[in-house]
Tab-separated table of C-alpha atoms in Angstrom:
chain	number	residue	atom	x	y	z
F	8	MET	CA	135.985	91.027	81.972
F	9	ALA	CA	133.498	90.817	79.136
F	10	TRP	CA	133.050	88.586	76.160
F	11	GLY	CA	132.327	89.884	72.670
F	12	ASN	CA	131.392	87.762	69.718
F	13	GLY	CA	133.713	87.943	66.728
F	14	SER	CA	132.786	86.617	63.309
F	15	ASP	CA	135.074	83.564	63.580
F	16	GLY	CA	135.204	83.198	67.350
F	17	PHE	CA	135.145	85.086	70.561
F	18	ILE	CA	137.024	88.239	71.477
F	19	LEU	CA	137.704	88.731	75.170
F	20	THR	CA	137.873	92.391	76.232
F	21	ILE	CA	139.364	93.222	79.617
F	22	ASP	CA	137.935	96.473	80.903
F	23	GLY	CA	137.623	98.370	84.134
F	24	LYS	CA	138.417	101.647	85.881
F	25	GLU	CA	141.433	100.010	87.511
F	26	LYS	CA	143.584	97.003	86.706
F	27	ILE	CA	142.206	93.546	87.446
F	28	ILE	CA	144.603	91.738	89.784
F	29	ALA	CA	145.475	88.195	88.677
F	30	ASN	CA	145.973	85.471	91.268
F	31	LYS	CA	149.503	84.507	92.307
F	32	ASP	CA	148.568	81.031	91.046
F	33	SER	CA	147.026	81.703	87.633
F	34	LYS	CA	147.261	78.121	86.463
F	35	TYR	CA	144.513	77.407	83.893
F	36	LEU	CA	143.617	81.117	83.627
F	37	PHE	CA	142.206	80.854	80.093
F	38	PHE	CA	142.587	77.082	79.706
F	39	ASN	CA	140.485	75.432	76.999
F	40	PHE	CA	138.856	78.648	75.741
F	41	ASN	CA	138.645	77.002	72.320
F	42	GLY	CA	136.609	79.751	70.684
F	43	LEU	CA	138.878	82.529	71.956
F	44	LYS	CA	140.398	84.347	68.976
F	45	LYS	CA	141.743	87.518	70.554
F	46	ILE	CA	142.226	89.155	73.951
F	47	GLU	CA	141.933	92.938	73.966
F	48	ASN	CA	143.410	95.177	76.680
F	49	ILE	CA	145.314	92.333	78.360
F	50	GLU	CA	147.642	95.017	79.765
F	51	LEU	CA	144.775	95.869	82.183
F	52	LEU	CA	145.351	92.493	83.813
F	53	ASP	CA	147.807	93.088	86.695
F	54	THR	CA	150.166	90.138	86.380
F	55	SER	CA	152.869	91.526	88.654
F	56	ASN	CA	152.397	88.854	91.372
F	57	ILE	CA	151.839	85.796	89.193
F	58	GLU	CA	154.254	82.950	89.865
F	59	ASN	CA	152.381	80.136	88.157
F	60	MET	CA	151.033	80.372	84.588
F	61	ASN	CA	151.018	76.612	83.981
F	62	SER	CA	148.473	75.920	81.212
F	63	ALA	CA	147.269	79.563	81.320
F	64	PHE	CA	146.424	79.590	77.593
F	65	LYS	CA	146.622	75.862	76.872
F	66	GLN	CA	144.104	74.568	74.318
F	67	CYS	CA	143.173	78.088	73.141
F	68	GLU	CA	143.199	76.549	69.673
F	69	ASN	CA	141.809	79.612	67.831
F	70	LEU	CA	143.892	82.303	69.602
F	71	GLU	CA	145.828	84.126	66.851
F	72	GLU	CA	148.116	86.515	68.707
F	73	LEU	CA	148.929	87.652	72.205
F	74	ASN	CA	150.832	90.712	73.378
F	75	LEU	CA	152.106	90.319	76.938
F	76	SER	CA	154.977	92.800	76.466
F	77	ASN	CA	153.287	95.408	78.644
F	78	ASN	CA	152.527	92.922	81.437
F	79	ASN	CA	154.911	92.464	84.336
F	80	LEU	CA	155.733	88.739	84.313
F	81	ILE	CA	159.086	88.824	86.096
F	82	LYS	CA	157.867	86.667	89.009
F	83	VAL	CA	156.535	83.874	86.783
F	84	LYS	CA	158.478	80.677	87.421
F	85	ASP	CA	156.149	78.001	86.067
F	86	MET	CA	155.304	78.285	82.370
F	87	ASN	CA	154.795	74.567	81.781
F	88	ASN	CA	152.166	74.017	79.077
F	89	MET	CA	151.401	77.751	78.988
F	90	PHE	CA	150.597	77.927	75.222
F	91	GLU	CA	150.452	74.192	74.466
F	92	ASN	CA	148.185	73.397	71.514
F	93	CYS	CA	147.516	77.018	70.597
F	94	LYS	CA	147.600	75.759	67.030
F	95	LYS	CA	146.597	78.994	65.255
F	96	ILE	CA	148.675	81.440	67.257
F	97	VAL	CA	151.022	83.323	64.900
F	98	SER	CA	152.605	85.925	67.231
F	99	ILE	CA	153.444	86.082	70.952
F	100	LYS	CA	155.143	89.097	72.490
F	101	MET	CA	156.577	88.441	75.930
F	102	GLY	CA	157.618	90.787	78.708
F	103	ASN	CA	160.628	90.258	80.974
F	104	MET	CA	160.578	86.722	82.320
F	105	LYS	CA	162.967	84.300	84.029
F	106	PRO	CA	160.997	81.044	84.235
F	107	SER	CA	162.462	77.796	85.591
F	108	ARG	CA	159.767	75.458	84.282
F	109	ILE	CA	159.062	75.590	80.544
F	110	ALA	CA	158.097	72.008	79.614
F	111	ASN	CA	155.637	72.021	76.698
F	112	THR	CA	155.334	75.818	76.884
F	113	PHE	CA	154.975	76.332	73.116
F	114	CYS	CA	154.423	72.680	72.216
F	115	ASN	CA	152.340	72.244	69.054
F	116	CYS	CA	152.106	75.982	68.337
F	117	ILE	CA	152.350	74.933	64.713
F	118	GLU	CA	151.615	78.341	63.171
F	119	LEU	CA	153.747	80.339	65.645
F	120	ARG	CA	156.082	82.494	63.545
F	121	ASN	CA	156.979	85.437	65.706
F	122	LEU	CA	158.065	84.996	69.270
F	123	ASN	CA	159.467	88.162	70.765
F	124	ALA	CA	161.476	86.535	73.503
F	125	GLU	CA	164.666	88.559	73.775
F	126	SER	CA	163.729	89.474	77.367
F	127	PHE	CA	162.716	85.878	78.050
F	128	ILE	CA	165.670	84.324	79.837
F	129	ILE	CA	165.444	80.784	81.133
F	130	SER	CA	166.645	80.882	84.702
F	131	SER	CA	169.863	79.236	85.847
F	132	GLY	CA	167.936	76.775	88.017
F	133	ALA	CA	165.682	75.614	85.214
F	134	ILE	CA	164.449	72.140	85.988
F	135	SER	CA	161.951	71.402	83.271
F	136	GLY	CA	162.160	72.032	79.548
F	137	ALA	CA	161.003	68.933	77.695
F	138	LYS	CA	159.236	69.742	74.416
F	139	ALA	CA	159.273	73.459	75.176
F	140	PHE	CA	159.369	74.413	71.466
F	141	TYR	CA	158.315	71.015	70.113
F	142	ASN	CA	156.648	71.158	66.708
F	143	CYS	CA	156.918	74.962	66.282
F	144	LYS	CA	157.651	74.422	62.623
F	145	ASN	CA	157.350	78.049	61.482
F	146	LEU	CA	159.135	79.712	64.390
F	147	ILE	CA	161.460	82.672	63.892
F	148	ALA	CA	162.945	83.516	67.306
F	149	THR	CA	165.984	84.044	69.468
F	150	ILE	CA	165.909	82.028	72.690
F	151	ASN	CA	168.115	83.035	75.631
F	152	LEU	CA	169.089	79.896	77.522
F	153	GLY	CA	171.393	81.772	79.860
F	154	ASN	CA	172.893	79.316	82.351
F	155	ALA	CA	169.971	76.890	82.185
F	156	THR	CA	170.760	73.416	83.464
F	157	PHE	CA	167.698	71.322	82.631
F	158	ARG	CA	167.333	68.069	84.498
F	159	GLY	CA	165.455	64.974	83.487
F	160	ASP	CA	164.693	63.145	80.301
F	161	PHE	CA	163.822	64.462	76.885
F	162	ILE	CA	166.454	67.248	76.820
F	163	ASN	CA	166.839	66.588	73.085
F	164	GLU	CA	163.140	67.286	72.517
F	165	ILE	CA	163.251	70.927	73.673
F	166	ILE	CA	163.457	72.118	70.049
F	167	TYR	CA	162.484	68.902	68.257
F	168	ASN	CA	160.780	69.552	64.909
F	169	CYS	CA	161.185	73.286	65.479
F	170	ALA	CA	161.919	75.857	62.768
F	171	THR	CA	161.727	73.276	59.998
F	172	ILE	CA	159.640	75.191	57.414
F	173	PRO	CA	161.491	78.020	55.584
F	174	PRO	CA	161.943	80.896	56.316
F	175	ALA	CA	161.801	79.692	59.952
F	176	LYS	CA	164.945	80.377	62.003
F	177	LEU	CA	165.905	79.619	65.576
F	178	VAL	CA	168.865	81.265	67.330
F	179	LEU	CA	169.945	79.888	70.704
F	180	ASN	CA	171.934	82.260	72.921
F	181	TYR	CA	173.818	80.533	75.711
F	182	THR	CA	176.886	80.702	77.940
F	183	SER	CA	179.968	78.438	78.091
F	184	GLU	CA	178.388	76.775	81.165
F	185	THR	CA	175.474	75.693	78.978
F	186	ALA	CA	177.520	74.387	76.016
F	187	THR	CA	177.098	70.702	76.993
F	188	LEU	CA	173.340	71.178	77.215
F	189	ILE	CA	173.278	72.756	73.754
F	190	ASP	CA	175.308	69.820	72.368
F	191	GLU	CA	172.717	67.444	73.789
F	192	ILE	CA	169.820	69.432	72.337
F	193	LEU	CA	171.378	69.720	68.889
F	194	ALA	CA	172.518	66.081	68.739
F	195	THR	CA	169.115	64.960	67.500
């Protein structure tokens, strides 16, 4: 990996003759890279064995966009805090994922408008989701809750203060088994 200096912040360029293999536990991978504005060639990061991305991009306050659609993220289970406080991020493209822990995943991504999450399905054994989309005021997205059965407190805060600034729009796809959960979430 190599750093480059952008005019308003840093640009991280991933480069090599072969892919760089990420750790199975990639918790805090880019945590607190406050000056990070952009990551180029992230598809060269082999993410196929990652299970834990907790706080991977947390506090990357100047990161503007991220395209993970070409990364294999199917084994990722823990996405807690993954993008928390990425306040300037406008667009995130996700690959196929079935996480079970999504608490605070996009919390305080205030400028997030575009979240390509159609292939992002919250697993049926989901155990953590508090504040997952909390304060994503500009979000336009479709979220697939599948058969998620979140446990614990703060269920109603999963989408609290989300999609509140026009033309923001949030669509929740769910099954009949999840209807009670949706009623709890929307009751606030």
